[in-house]
């Protein structure tokens, strides 16, 4: 890692700290202290041992993305992850340098006994490097396409869409039947309200965002803007301007982005609507494939008065045959895979890629959604748009945690007597195609009583969880009218054009033993939801949902 500019704080979660370097348009993810090993184990390991352990974990993360996730999703949506060596002494000094940029609740907790928001381990000698997707980027080449033009800022929106479907009716125990009509995110909101984690309950519903109905999808984005929680964050030229930690005047931010000099009162009310239309166009963008490989070429698509396409002729070039990416055009799918599906939703053996097959199913409707203009019309979510790709891998979770948990316990009990089988099944890595990708794309093992079936279904569930917890990055920059830019473009209702990119981030693998935590959380979520429903039936006032 060559530090070509100032290093600054970009964001952080429970396990990673994300830094950006102004000179190279790259971001660096550093693993936080005690992410994997316990505090006691940490103290019992030498610096050299911890350095090697951290490097191995990061190598597993990069391997998982490359060999398990990227083969299931169009490659132009996922940047290549690389491990880089940090300068000597970097980890020891960086935390104090970025302290002012970190959220107060995280930095303060470093001085307490609470271990949720952990500092960087001084033994850290490497990090995962990615392009800075707050700027328009050609993801396949990792090339930044945003111009450094003060009059044309780049705005980015980070969206954490969460789980986009509900289980099939009849697939769960009777006591969990509520999950057929209320999505996981809306159920979880009840628990968060009970625990006081947010001062205001979100009215965002993932089922709306994945519906393929532009009105519903836009309603979902409005709800995110109203209550971002940790589901939405906007940055201007890489600096956060709107989200859970920073809330500038959003319309003033958008006015600066659009570059309008004479915005009147009516326009101020429309400016957010016009911006969200652009975000929807980006999320629904369907790429063109070149000889089976994704490319930046794009067939213009008219969407509700907006279009996306190339300013130049998007036709064949260099003698290569170009075809529009084909795929399932349905509002919601019971199940997706790289292979065609049998009637029960499980994959069949075939050499055909997922983009050549599809199923149709009416739009799902979450009963807690604040969108009330439902009708029986089917809407189409293109399978090869970024939302369709994410939903495809999410839908590997056909069994839901309710049915995966007994399989997890079965495998866990077996490992007590045969611990070496964990290595045989690569439960804790390495993450290779034969051990982790195969269960996602091959025919499911027919013998449901076998250990192999249990192992494969737990793996499918964990891969699904990666995409349920991922984030989408949309970056936009307004184009000068005289520009000769030949990449994909969006056009707004005023005819203004924008270069853009869409990508998926936060694709870490999920540890095998985390199934226990998910199961326990699910129980707490359902309990909190039932308690709130009981209060409603009794006519007692409620401060949430």
Short mmCIF file of C-alpha atoms in Angstrom, two decimals:
data_model
loop_
_atom_site.label_atom_id
_atom_site.label_comp_id
_atom_site.label_asym_id
_atom_site.label_seq_id
_atom_site.Cartn_x
_atom_site.Cartn_y
_atom_site.Cartn_z
CA UNK A 1 0.00 0.00 0.00
CA UNK A 2 1.54 3.24 -1.14
CA UNK A 3 0.04 6.19 0.71
CA UNK A 4 -0.43 8.71 -2.11
CA UNK A 5 -2.43 11.31 -0.21
CA UNK A 6 -4.23 11.79 3.06
CA UNK A 7 -5.78 8.72 4.68
CA UNK A 8 -9.24 9.37 6.10
CA UNK A 9 -12.08 7.48 7.73
CA UNK A 10 -14.86 6.28 5.42
CA UNK A 11 -16.93 3.94 7.56
CA UNK A 12 -16.96 0.95 9.85
CA UNK A 13 -18.97 -2.00 10.99
CA UNK A 14 -18.58 -4.47 13.82
CA UNK A 15 -15.71 -6.27 12.14
CA UNK A 16 -14.03 -3.87 9.72
CA UNK A 17 -12.72 -0.32 9.56
CA UNK A 18 -12.78 1.27 6.09
CA UNK A 19 -10.24 3.94 5.18
CA UNK A 20 -9.79 5.90 1.99
CA UNK A 21 -6.70 7.44 0.46
CA UNK A 22 -7.36 10.66 -1.44
CA UNK A 23 -4.48 10.18 -3.84
CA UNK A 24 -5.41 6.87 -5.43
CA UNK A 25 -9.24 6.57 -5.28
CA UNK A 26 -8.93 3.31 -3.33
CA UNK A 27 -10.44 2.10 -0.07
CA UNK A 28 -8.78 -0.20 2.44
CA UNK A 29 -10.64 -2.53 4.77
CA UNK A 30 -8.81 -3.32 8.00
CA UNK A 31 -9.98 -6.04 10.33
CA UNK A 32 -10.77 -4.84 13.83
CA UNK A 33 -9.28 -6.28 16.98
CA UNK A 34 -10.84 -9.48 18.38
CA UNK A 35 -13.06 -9.95 15.33
CA UNK A 36 -12.47 -13.67 15.23
CA UNK A 37 -10.55 -14.72 18.30
CA UNK A 38 -11.70 -14.05 21.84
CA UNK A 39 -10.04 -11.41 23.98
CA UNK A 40 -8.37 -14.14 26.04
CA UNK A 41 -7.03 -15.84 22.93
CA UNK A 42 -5.82 -12.48 21.66
CA UNK A 43 -3.70 -11.97 24.78
CA UNK A 44 -2.25 -15.47 24.52
CA UNK A 45 -1.02 -15.05 20.94
CA UNK A 46 2.21 -13.37 19.93
CA UNK A 47 2.20 -10.45 17.50
CA UNK A 48 3.59 -12.70 14.78
CA UNK A 49 0.87 -15.30 15.32
CA UNK A 50 -1.85 -12.66 15.22
CA UNK A 51 -0.34 -11.13 12.08
CA UNK A 52 -0.49 -14.49 10.32
CA UNK A 53 -4.01 -15.17 11.58
CA UNK A 54 -5.27 -11.80 10.34
CA UNK A 55 -3.66 -12.38 6.95
CA UNK A 56 -5.27 -15.81 6.67
CA UNK A 57 -8.71 -14.41 7.48
CA UNK A 58 -8.34 -11.72 4.84
CA UNK A 59 -7.10 -14.26 2.30
CA UNK A 60 -10.21 -16.35 3.04
CA UNK A 61 -12.42 -13.30 2.45
CA UNK A 62 -10.79 -12.54 -0.90
CA UNK A 63 -10.95 -16.21 -1.91
CA UNK A 64 -14.64 -16.42 -0.94
CA UNK A 65 -15.59 -13.43 -3.08
CA UNK A 66 -13.56 -14.62 -6.05
CA UNK A 67 -14.51 -18.31 -6.06
CA UNK A 68 -17.99 -18.39 -4.50
CA UNK A 69 -19.75 -15.06 -5.03
CA UNK A 70 -18.40 -13.60 -8.30
CA UNK A 71 -19.20 -16.76 -10.35
CA UNK A 72 -22.87 -16.36 -9.40
CA UNK A 73 -23.17 -12.65 -10.28
CA UNK A 74 -22.29 -10.62 -13.37
CA UNK A 75 -18.67 -9.67 -12.82
CA UNK A 76 -19.19 -6.01 -13.66
CA UNK A 77 -21.11 -5.66 -10.38
CA UNK A 78 -18.31 -6.91 -8.10
CA UNK A 79 -14.85 -5.37 -7.94
CA UNK A 80 -11.78 -7.56 -7.60
CA UNK A 81 -10.60 -7.71 -3.99
CA UNK A 82 -6.84 -7.55 -3.42
CA UNK A 83 -4.69 -7.90 -0.31
CA UNK A 84 -2.04 -5.23 0.14
CA UNK A 85 0.72 -4.83 2.71
CA UNK A 86 0.47 -1.86 5.08
CA UNK A 87 3.43 0.44 5.75
CA UNK A 88 5.36 -0.30 8.95
CA UNK A 89 3.69 1.31 11.95
CA UNK A 90 0.51 2.14 10.00
CA UNK A 91 -1.91 0.29 12.29
CA UNK A 92 -0.44 1.82 15.43
CA UNK A 93 -0.81 5.42 14.26
CA UNK A 94 -3.88 5.50 12.04
CA UNK A 95 -6.53 5.22 14.75
CA UNK A 96 -5.61 8.49 16.40
CA UNK A 97 -5.33 10.15 12.98
CA UNK A 98 -8.91 9.27 12.03
CA UNK A 99 -10.54 9.61 15.46
CA UNK A 100 -12.34 12.83 14.57
CA UNK A 101 -14.06 11.23 11.61
CA UNK A 102 -15.48 8.24 13.44
CA UNK A 103 -19.01 8.14 14.87
CA UNK A 104 -18.98 9.26 18.50
CA UNK A 105 -20.65 6.10 19.80
CA UNK A 106 -17.93 3.93 18.27
CA UNK A 107 -14.90 5.97 19.28
CA UNK A 108 -16.19 6.47 22.83
CA UNK A 109 -16.73 2.75 23.27
CA UNK A 110 -13.02 2.16 22.73
CA UNK A 111 -12.43 3.66 26.16
CA UNK A 112 -15.05 1.49 27.81
CA UNK A 113 -15.26 -2.19 28.70
CA UNK A 114 -17.81 -2.75 25.95
CA UNK A 115 -16.20 -4.81 23.18
CA UNK A 116 -18.59 -4.16 20.27
CA UNK A 117 -16.58 -1.46 18.52
CA UNK A 118 -13.04 -2.75 18.56
CA UNK A 119 -9.85 -0.94 17.65
CA UNK A 120 -7.35 -2.07 15.04
CA UNK A 121 -4.96 -4.77 16.18
CA UNK A 122 -1.38 -3.38 16.14
CA UNK A 123 -0.35 -6.72 14.63
CA UNK A 124 -2.31 -5.90 11.47
CA UNK A 125 0.11 -5.80 8.54
CA UNK A 126 -2.29 -6.06 5.59
CA UNK A 127 -5.68 -4.91 4.36
CA UNK A 128 -8.17 -5.65 1.58
CA UNK A 129 -8.01 -3.03 -1.17
CA UNK A 130 -10.94 -2.06 -3.41
CA UNK A 131 -11.65 0.80 -5.80
CA UNK A 132 -13.39 3.74 -4.14
CA UNK A 133 -16.92 3.08 -5.34
CA UNK A 134 -18.11 6.46 -4.07
CA UNK A 135 -16.84 7.55 -7.49
CA UNK A 136 -18.02 6.34 -10.90
CA UNK A 137 -15.93 3.25 -11.57
CA UNK A 138 -15.47 0.65 -14.28
CA UNK A 139 -15.68 -2.22 -11.82
CA UNK A 140 -14.17 -4.82 -14.14
CA UNK A 141 -10.99 -2.82 -14.72
CA UNK A 142 -11.03 -1.06 -11.30
CA UNK A 143 -10.64 2.24 -13.18
CA UNK A 144 -12.08 5.45 -11.72
CA UNK A 145 -14.20 7.27 -14.33
CA UNK A 146 -15.25 10.30 -12.28
CA UNK A 147 -13.71 13.54 -13.46
CA UNK A 148 -12.05 15.75 -10.88
CA UNK A 149 -14.25 18.70 -11.78
CA UNK A 150 -15.43 21.02 -8.96
CA UNK A 151 -18.48 22.04 -10.99
CA UNK A 152 -19.53 18.42 -11.50
CA UNK A 153 -19.38 16.64 -8.13
CA UNK A 154 -19.87 12.89 -7.86
CA UNK A 155 -22.65 11.74 -5.56
CA UNK A 156 -22.89 8.17 -4.28
CA UNK A 157 -25.67 6.31 -2.53
CA UNK A 158 -24.92 3.25 -0.44
CA UNK A 159 -28.02 1.09 0.01
CA UNK A 160 -28.28 -1.91 2.29
CA UNK A 161 -31.41 -3.55 0.81
CA UNK A 162 -31.57 -6.60 3.14
CA UNK A 163 -33.60 -9.77 2.46
CA UNK A 164 -35.92 -9.31 -0.50
CA UNK A 165 -38.38 -12.20 -0.24
CA UNK A 166 -40.58 -14.07 2.22
CA UNK A 167 -40.72 -17.88 2.68
CA UNK A 168 -43.12 -20.01 0.68
CA UNK A 169 -46.39 -20.74 2.44
CA UNK A 170 -46.28 -24.14 4.12
CA UNK A 171 -42.50 -24.32 4.36
CA UNK A 172 -42.17 -23.29 8.03
CA UNK A 173 -43.40 -24.51 11.43
CA UNK A 174 -46.89 -23.26 12.31
CA UNK A 175 -45.62 -20.97 15.07
CA UNK A 176 -43.63 -19.01 12.49
CA UNK A 177 -46.48 -18.52 10.01
CA UNK A 178 -46.29 -14.73 10.44
CA UNK A 179 -43.18 -14.82 8.23
CA UNK A 180 -45.36 -15.68 5.22
CA UNK A 181 -46.96 -12.22 5.34
CA UNK A 182 -44.40 -9.99 7.10
CA UNK A 183 -40.84 -9.71 5.83
CA UNK A 184 -37.82 -10.23 8.05
CA UNK A 185 -36.81 -6.55 8.00
CA UNK A 186 -40.24 -5.38 9.20
CA UNK A 187 -40.33 -8.03 11.92
CA UNK A 188 -36.85 -6.95 13.05
CA UNK A 189 -38.01 -3.34 13.32
CA UNK A 190 -40.25 -4.37 16.24
CA UNK A 191 -37.28 -5.79 18.14
CA UNK A 192 -35.16 -2.72 17.41
CA UNK A 193 -37.97 -0.49 18.70
CA UNK A 194 -38.26 -2.61 21.84
CA UNK A 195 -34.50 -2.33 22.47
CA UNK A 196 -34.47 1.42 21.74
CA UNK A 197 -31.85 1.08 19.02
CA UNK A 198 -33.45 3.76 16.84
CA UNK A 199 -35.41 6.85 17.82
CA UNK A 200 -37.68 6.45 14.80
CA UNK A 201 -38.97 3.28 13.18
CA UNK A 202 -38.21 2.82 9.50
CA UNK A 203 -41.07 2.43 7.05
CA UNK A 204 -38.75 0.98 4.43
CA UNK A 205 -39.70 -2.51 3.25
CA UNK A 206 -37.30 -4.60 1.13
CA UNK A 207 -40.20 -6.39 -0.58
CA UNK A 208 -41.18 -3.06 -2.14
CA UNK A 209 -37.64 -2.35 -3.38
CA UNK A 210 -37.37 -5.77 -5.06
CA UNK A 211 -40.92 -5.69 -6.49
CA UNK A 212 -40.05 -4.42 -9.98
CA UNK A 213 -42.90 -1.90 -9.64
CA UNK A 214 -41.25 1.53 -10.01
CA UNK A 215 -43.84 3.23 -7.80
CA UNK A 216 -43.27 0.73 -5.00
CA UNK A 217 -39.51 0.84 -5.46
CA UNK A 218 -39.49 4.64 -5.33
CA UNK A 219 -41.68 4.54 -2.23
CA UNK A 220 -39.07 2.28 -0.63
CA UNK A 221 -36.27 4.74 -1.47
CA UNK A 222 -38.31 7.64 -0.05
CA UNK A 223 -38.73 5.66 3.19
CA UNK A 224 -34.95 5.13 3.35
CA UNK A 225 -34.35 8.85 2.90
CA UNK A 226 -36.84 9.66 5.64
CA UNK A 227 -35.27 7.24 8.11
CA UNK A 228 -31.82 6.11 6.89
CA UNK A 229 -30.89 4.01 9.94
CA UNK A 230 -27.99 1.94 8.57
CA UNK A 231 -29.72 1.22 5.25
CA UNK A 232 -28.77 4.38 3.35
CA UNK A 233 -25.76 6.69 3.20
CA UNK A 234 -24.99 9.42 0.67
CA UNK A 235 -21.56 10.87 -0.03
CA UNK A 236 -20.48 13.85 -2.12
CA UNK A 237 -17.01 13.39 -3.59
CA UNK A 238 -16.44 10.68 -0.98
CA UNK A 239 -17.53 12.72 2.06
CA UNK A 240 -20.68 11.64 3.90
CA UNK A 241 -23.47 14.21 3.56
CA UNK A 242 -26.56 12.23 4.55
CA UNK A 243 -27.17 9.10 6.61
CA UNK A 244 -27.56 7.93 10.17
CA UNK A 245 -24.52 9.89 11.40
CA UNK A 246 -24.64 13.00 9.18
CA UNK A 247 -27.77 14.76 7.94
CA UNK A 248 -27.14 17.83 5.83
CA UNK A 249 -30.04 19.50 4.05
CA UNK A 250 -30.66 16.81 1.44
CA UNK A 251 -32.29 19.12 -1.10
CA UNK A 252 -29.38 21.57 -0.82
CA UNK A 253 -26.97 18.68 -1.42
CA UNK A 254 -28.92 17.59 -4.49
CA UNK A 255 -29.11 21.14 -5.80
CA UNK A 256 -25.31 21.26 -5.71
CA UNK A 257 -25.14 17.89 -7.47
CA UNK A 258 -27.51 18.87 -10.27
CA UNK A 259 -25.75 22.22 -10.66
CA UNK A 260 -28.93 24.25 -10.94
CA UNK A 261 -28.41 27.96 -10.31
CA UNK A 262 -32.03 29.08 -10.21
CA UNK A 263 -33.92 26.45 -8.26
CA UNK A 264 -37.36 27.78 -7.34
CA UNK A 265 -39.69 26.58 -4.59
CA UNK A 266 -41.53 24.12 -6.78
CA UNK A 267 -38.30 22.62 -8.09
CA UNK A 268 -37.06 22.11 -4.52
CA UNK A 269 -40.02 19.82 -3.91
CA UNK A 270 -39.27 17.85 -7.08
CA UNK A 271 -35.51 17.60 -6.81
CA UNK A 272 -35.51 14.55 -4.52
CA UNK A 273 -38.06 12.81 -6.74
CA UNK A 274 -35.91 13.41 -9.83
CA UNK A 275 -32.81 12.15 -8.03
CA UNK A 276 -34.55 8.96 -6.89
CA UNK A 277 -35.67 8.35 -10.47
CA UNK A 278 -32.00 8.32 -11.46
CA UNK A 279 -31.16 5.91 -8.66
CA UNK A 280 -33.98 3.61 -9.81
CA UNK A 281 -32.70 3.75 -13.39
CA UNK A 282 -29.27 2.68 -12.14
CA UNK A 283 -30.69 -0.14 -10.01
CA UNK A 284 -32.75 -1.40 -12.97
CA UNK A 285 -29.90 -1.01 -15.46
CA UNK A 286 -29.59 -4.17 -17.58
CA UNK A 287 -26.09 -4.64 -19.01
CA UNK A 288 -25.17 -6.08 -22.37
CA UNK A 289 -23.00 -9.18 -22.56
CA UNK A 290 -20.23 -9.67 -25.10
CA UNK A 291 -19.78 -13.31 -26.12
CA UNK A 292 -21.08 -14.42 -22.75
CA UNK A 293 -19.11 -11.85 -20.77
CA UNK A 294 -20.51 -8.67 -19.27
CA UNK A 295 -19.46 -5.37 -20.75
CA UNK A 296 -20.15 -1.69 -20.26
CA UNK A 297 -22.15 -1.58 -23.49
CA UNK A 298 -25.82 -1.00 -22.83
CA UNK A 299 -29.05 -1.07 -24.80
CA UNK A 300 -31.09 2.07 -23.96
CA UNK A 301 -34.12 1.29 -21.82
CA UNK A 302 -37.02 3.70 -21.46
CA UNK A 303 -38.22 3.78 -17.87
CA UNK A 304 -41.03 6.06 -16.80
CA UNK A 305 -39.82 8.98 -18.87
CA UNK A 306 -36.14 8.30 -18.21
CA UNK A 307 -33.65 6.37 -20.23
CA UNK A 308 -30.31 4.75 -19.76
CA UNK A 309 -27.87 4.00 -22.51
CA UNK A 310 -24.74 5.04 -24.33
CA UNK A 311 -24.30 8.49 -25.75
CA UNK A 312 -22.45 6.86 -28.60
CA UNK A 313 -23.67 4.00 -30.75
CA UNK A 314 -23.96 0.95 -28.47
CA UNK A 315 -23.63 -1.46 -31.36
CA UNK A 316 -20.95 -4.11 -31.89
CA UNK A 317 -17.31 -3.04 -31.85
CA UNK A 318 -13.98 -4.75 -32.54
CA UNK A 319 -15.83 -7.48 -34.39
CA UNK A 320 -17.37 -8.85 -31.18
CA UNK A 321 -20.95 -10.02 -31.19
CA UNK A 322 -23.04 -8.19 -28.57
CA UNK A 323 -26.36 -9.39 -27.22
CA UNK A 324 -28.64 -8.00 -24.58
CA UNK A 325 -28.36 -9.99 -21.36
CA UNK A 326 -31.34 -12.35 -21.18
CA UNK A 327 -32.85 -13.39 -17.91
CA UNK A 328 -35.92 -13.97 -15.78
CA UNK A 329 -38.29 -11.04 -15.98
CA UNK A 330 -40.50 -11.66 -12.99
CA UNK A 331 -41.53 -9.66 -9.99
CA UNK A 332 -40.37 -12.19 -7.43
CA UNK A 333 -38.89 -15.62 -7.69
CA UNK A 334 -39.30 -18.51 -5.36
CA UNK A 335 -35.69 -19.46 -6.03
CA UNK A 336 -32.80 -18.46 -8.26
CA UNK A 337 -29.68 -20.31 -9.24
CA UNK A 338 -27.05 -20.50 -11.93
CA UNK A 339 -29.01 -23.46 -13.23
CA UNK A 340 -32.66 -23.98 -14.29
CA UNK A 341 -35.09 -25.03 -11.58
CA UNK A 342 -37.31 -28.02 -11.08
CA UNK A 343 -40.93 -27.51 -9.95
CA UNK A 344 -39.93 -27.63 -6.29
CA UNK A 345 -37.60 -24.67 -6.77
CA UNK A 346 -34.35 -26.61 -6.47
CA UNK A 347 -31.75 -26.52 -9.26
CA UNK A 348 -31.59 -29.13 -11.99
CA UNK A 349 -28.38 -30.35 -13.56
CA UNK A 350 -27.76 -28.30 -16.69
CA UNK A 351 -25.00 -26.43 -18.48
CA UNK A 352 -27.30 -23.47 -19.12
CA UNK A 353 -26.49 -20.31 -17.19
CA UNK A 354 -29.10 -18.73 -15.00
CA UNK A 355 -29.69 -15.86 -17.43
CA UNK A 356 -31.34 -18.28 -19.87
CA UNK A 357 -34.17 -19.44 -17.64
CA UNK A 358 -36.85 -17.93 -15.43
CA UNK A 359 -40.03 -18.52 -13.48
CA UNK A 360 -43.01 -16.27 -12.91
CA UNK A 361 -44.70 -15.54 -9.60
CA UNK A 362 -46.98 -12.69 -8.51
CA UNK A 363 -45.45 -9.83 -6.51
CA UNK A 364 -45.05 -10.57 -2.85
CA UNK A 365 -46.68 -8.11 -0.48
CA UNK A 366 -45.52 -7.50 3.07
CA UNK A 367 -48.46 -6.65 5.30
CA UNK A 368 -46.35 -4.10 7.21
CA UNK A 369 -45.39 -2.13 4.09
CA UNK A 370 -46.48 1.51 4.13
CA UNK A 371 -47.20 1.28 0.39
CA UNK A 372 -50.94 0.71 0.00
CA UNK A 373 -51.62 1.00 -3.74
CA UNK A 374 -51.33 -2.72 -4.41
CA UNK A 375 -53.06 -4.39 -7.34
CA UNK A 376 -52.92 -7.84 -8.86
CA UNK A 377 -50.75 -6.82 -11.83
CA UNK A 378 -47.42 -8.59 -12.20
CA UNK A 379 -44.32 -6.40 -12.47
CA UNK A 380 -40.96 -7.36 -13.86
CA UNK A 381 -37.61 -7.15 -12.08
CA UNK A 382 -34.94 -7.87 -14.70
CA UNK A 383 -32.84 -10.77 -13.50
CA UNK A 384 -29.63 -9.21 -14.80
CA UNK A 385 -30.09 -5.85 -13.12
CA UNK A 386 -28.16 -5.53 -9.87
CA UNK A 387 -31.23 -6.11 -7.66
CA UNK A 388 -32.14 -9.22 -9.63
CA UNK A 389 -28.62 -10.56 -9.25
CA UNK A 390 -28.64 -10.00 -5.49
CA UNK A 391 -32.08 -11.58 -5.11
CA UNK A 392 -30.91 -14.58 -7.11
CA UNK A 393 -28.24 -15.51 -4.57
CA UNK A 394 -30.36 -14.49 -1.58
CA UNK A 395 -32.93 -17.02 -2.74
CA UNK A 396 -30.55 -19.91 -2.09
CA UNK A 397 -31.99 -19.62 1.42
CA UNK A 398 -34.99 -21.75 0.50
CA UNK A 399 -35.20 -23.48 3.89
CA UNK A 400 -35.01 -20.33 6.05
CA UNK A 401 -33.24 -20.39 9.42
CA UNK A 402 -36.14 -22.38 10.90
CA UNK A 403 -35.27 -25.46 8.87
CA UNK A 404 -31.54 -24.85 8.52
CA UNK A 405 -30.99 -24.73 12.28
CA UNK A 406 -31.70 -28.46 12.92
CA UNK A 407 -29.31 -29.31 10.08
CA UNK A 408 -26.68 -27.03 11.64
CA UNK A 409 -27.08 -28.83 14.99
CA UNK A 410 -26.75 -32.17 13.24
CA UNK A 411 -23.45 -31.13 11.65
CA UNK A 412 -22.22 -29.52 14.85
CA UNK A 413 -22.93 -32.67 16.86
CA UNK A 414 -21.08 -34.77 14.28
CA UNK A 415 -18.05 -32.48 14.49
CA UNK A 416 -17.77 -33.12 18.23
CA UNK A 417 -16.95 -36.75 17.45
CA UNK A 418 -15.23 -36.16 14.11
CA UNK A 419 -13.61 -32.69 14.23
CA UNK A 420 -11.43 -33.36 11.18
CA UNK A 421 -14.55 -33.52 9.00
CA UNK A 422 -14.80 -29.75 9.36
CA UNK A 423 -11.63 -29.53 7.29
CA UNK A 424 -12.89 -32.20 4.86
CA UNK A 425 -16.02 -30.14 4.19
CA UNK A 426 -14.06 -26.84 4.26
CA UNK A 427 -16.58 -25.40 6.73
CA UNK A 428 -14.04 -22.84 7.93
CA UNK A 429 -12.21 -22.41 4.63
CA UNK A 430 -10.60 -22.59 2.17
CA UNK A 431 -13.46 -21.35 0.02
CA UNK A 432 -13.05 -23.18 -3.28
CA UNK A 433 -15.49 -23.83 -6.11
CA UNK A 434 -15.81 -27.55 -5.43
CA UNK A 435 -16.59 -27.15 -1.74
CA UNK A 436 -18.63 -23.93 -1.63
CA UNK A 437 -19.81 -22.98 -5.12
CA UNK A 438 -20.96 -26.49 -6.00
CA UNK A 439 -23.73 -26.65 -3.32
CA UNK A 440 -25.11 -23.37 -4.71
CA UNK A 441 -25.38 -24.44 -8.35
CA UNK A 442 -25.64 -28.25 -8.43
CA UNK A 443 -28.64 -30.45 -7.86
CA UNK A 444 -29.40 -30.70 -4.16
CA UNK A 445 -28.48 -34.07 -2.63
CA UNK A 446 -31.61 -36.22 -2.63
CA UNK A 447 -30.90 -38.04 0.65
CA UNK A 448 -32.15 -35.44 3.13
CA UNK A 449 -31.06 -37.59 6.06
CA UNK A 450 -27.41 -37.59 5.05
CA UNK A 451 -24.74 -35.41 6.61
CA UNK A 452 -23.74 -34.22 3.15
CA UNK A 453 -27.23 -32.80 2.60
CA UNK A 454 -27.06 -30.98 5.94
CA UNK A 455 -23.62 -29.55 5.16
CA UNK A 456 -24.68 -28.35 1.71
CA UNK A 457 -27.86 -26.69 2.95
CA UNK A 458 -26.02 -24.85 5.73
CA UNK A 459 -23.51 -23.61 3.14
CA UNK A 460 -26.30 -22.44 0.84
CA UNK A 461 -27.89 -20.61 3.73
CA UNK A 462 -24.64 -18.89 4.69
CA UNK A 463 -23.92 -17.83 1.11
CA UNK A 464 -27.44 -16.42 0.94
CA UNK A 465 -26.81 -14.47 4.14
CA UNK A 466 -23.80 -12.79 2.53
CA UNK A 467 -26.11 -11.22 -0.07
CA UNK A 468 -28.79 -10.48 2.53
CA UNK A 469 -26.24 -8.33 4.37
CA UNK A 470 -24.50 -6.78 1.36
CA UNK A 471 -24.64 -3.14 0.25
CA UNK A 472 -25.21 -1.65 -3.18
CA UNK A 473 -23.20 1.35 -4.37
CA UNK A 474 -24.62 3.74 -6.95
CA UNK A 475 -22.33 6.57 -8.10
CA UNK A 476 -23.45 9.40 -10.42
CA UNK A 477 -21.73 12.38 -12.03
CA UNK A 478 -23.42 14.85 -14.34
CA UNK A 479 -21.87 14.97 -17.79
CA UNK A 480 -20.86 18.07 -19.66
CA UNK A 481 -22.93 18.51 -22.83
CA UNK A 482 -19.76 18.55 -24.93
CA UNK A 483 -18.29 15.41 -23.39
CA UNK A 484 -17.24 12.52 -25.64
CA UNK A 485 -17.66 9.97 -22.83
CA UNK A 486 -18.60 6.58 -24.30
CA UNK A 487 -19.53 4.65 -21.19
CA UNK A 488 -23.06 3.86 -19.98
CA UNK A 489 -25.25 6.89 -19.31
CA UNK A 490 -28.46 7.80 -17.55
CA UNK A 491 -30.71 10.58 -18.86
CA UNK A 492 -33.12 12.47 -16.61
CA UNK A 493 -36.47 14.02 -17.54
CA UNK A 494 -34.74 17.29 -18.48
CA UNK A 495 -32.40 15.59 -20.93
CA UNK A 496 -29.34 15.94 -18.71
CA UNK A 497 -26.96 12.99 -18.88
CA UNK A 498 -24.95 11.27 -16.16
CA UNK A 499 -22.14 8.76 -16.11
CA UNK A 500 -22.81 6.12 -13.46
CA UNK A 501 -21.75 2.84 -11.92
CA UNK A 502 -23.51 0.26 -9.78
CA UNK A 503 -21.74 -2.35 -7.66
CA UNK A 504 -22.04 -4.71 -4.70
CA UNK A 505 -19.88 -4.47 -1.58
CA UNK A 506 -19.67 -6.02 1.91
CA UNK A 507 -19.46 -9.62 0.68
CA UNK A 508 -17.73 -11.25 3.63
CA UNK A 509 -18.25 -14.94 4.28
CA UNK A 510 -20.37 -15.92 7.25
CA UNK A 511 -18.74 -18.20 9.85
CA UNK A 512 -20.33 -21.63 10.20
CA UNK A 513 -21.09 -21.15 13.91
CA UNK A 514 -23.00 -17.92 13.28
CA UNK A 515 -26.09 -20.00 12.48
CA UNK A 516 -26.66 -20.27 16.22
CA UNK A 517 -26.68 -16.48 16.62
CA UNK A 518 -29.07 -16.04 13.69
CA UNK A 519 -31.44 -18.61 15.16
CA UNK A 520 -31.45 -16.94 18.56
CA UNK A 521 -31.99 -13.52 16.99
CA UNK A 522 -34.89 -14.85 14.93
CA UNK A 523 -36.55 -16.13 18.12
CA UNK A 524 -36.17 -12.73 19.76
CA UNK A 525 -37.54 -10.97 16.68
CA UNK A 526 -40.65 -13.13 16.53
CA UNK A 527 -41.19 -12.76 20.27
CA UNK A 528 -41.02 -8.96 20.06
CA UNK A 529 -43.37 -8.94 17.08
CA UNK A 530 -45.96 -11.12 18.86
CA UNK A 531 -45.75 -8.95 21.97
CA UNK A 532 -46.43 -5.81 19.94
CA UNK A 533 -49.31 -7.48 18.13
CA UNK A 534 -50.79 -8.48 21.48
CA UNK A 535 -50.61 -4.86 22.66
CA UNK A 536 -52.41 -3.73 19.52
CA UNK A 537 -55.16 -6.29 20.06
CA UNK A 538 -55.55 -5.11 23.63
CA UNK A 539 -55.86 -1.53 22.45
CA UNK A 540 -52.79 -0.29 24.30
CA UNK A 541 -50.87 2.68 22.84
CA UNK A 542 -47.54 2.01 21.17
CA UNK A 543 -44.62 4.26 20.30
CA UNK A 544 -43.42 2.07 17.45
CA UNK A 545 -44.66 0.74 14.14
#
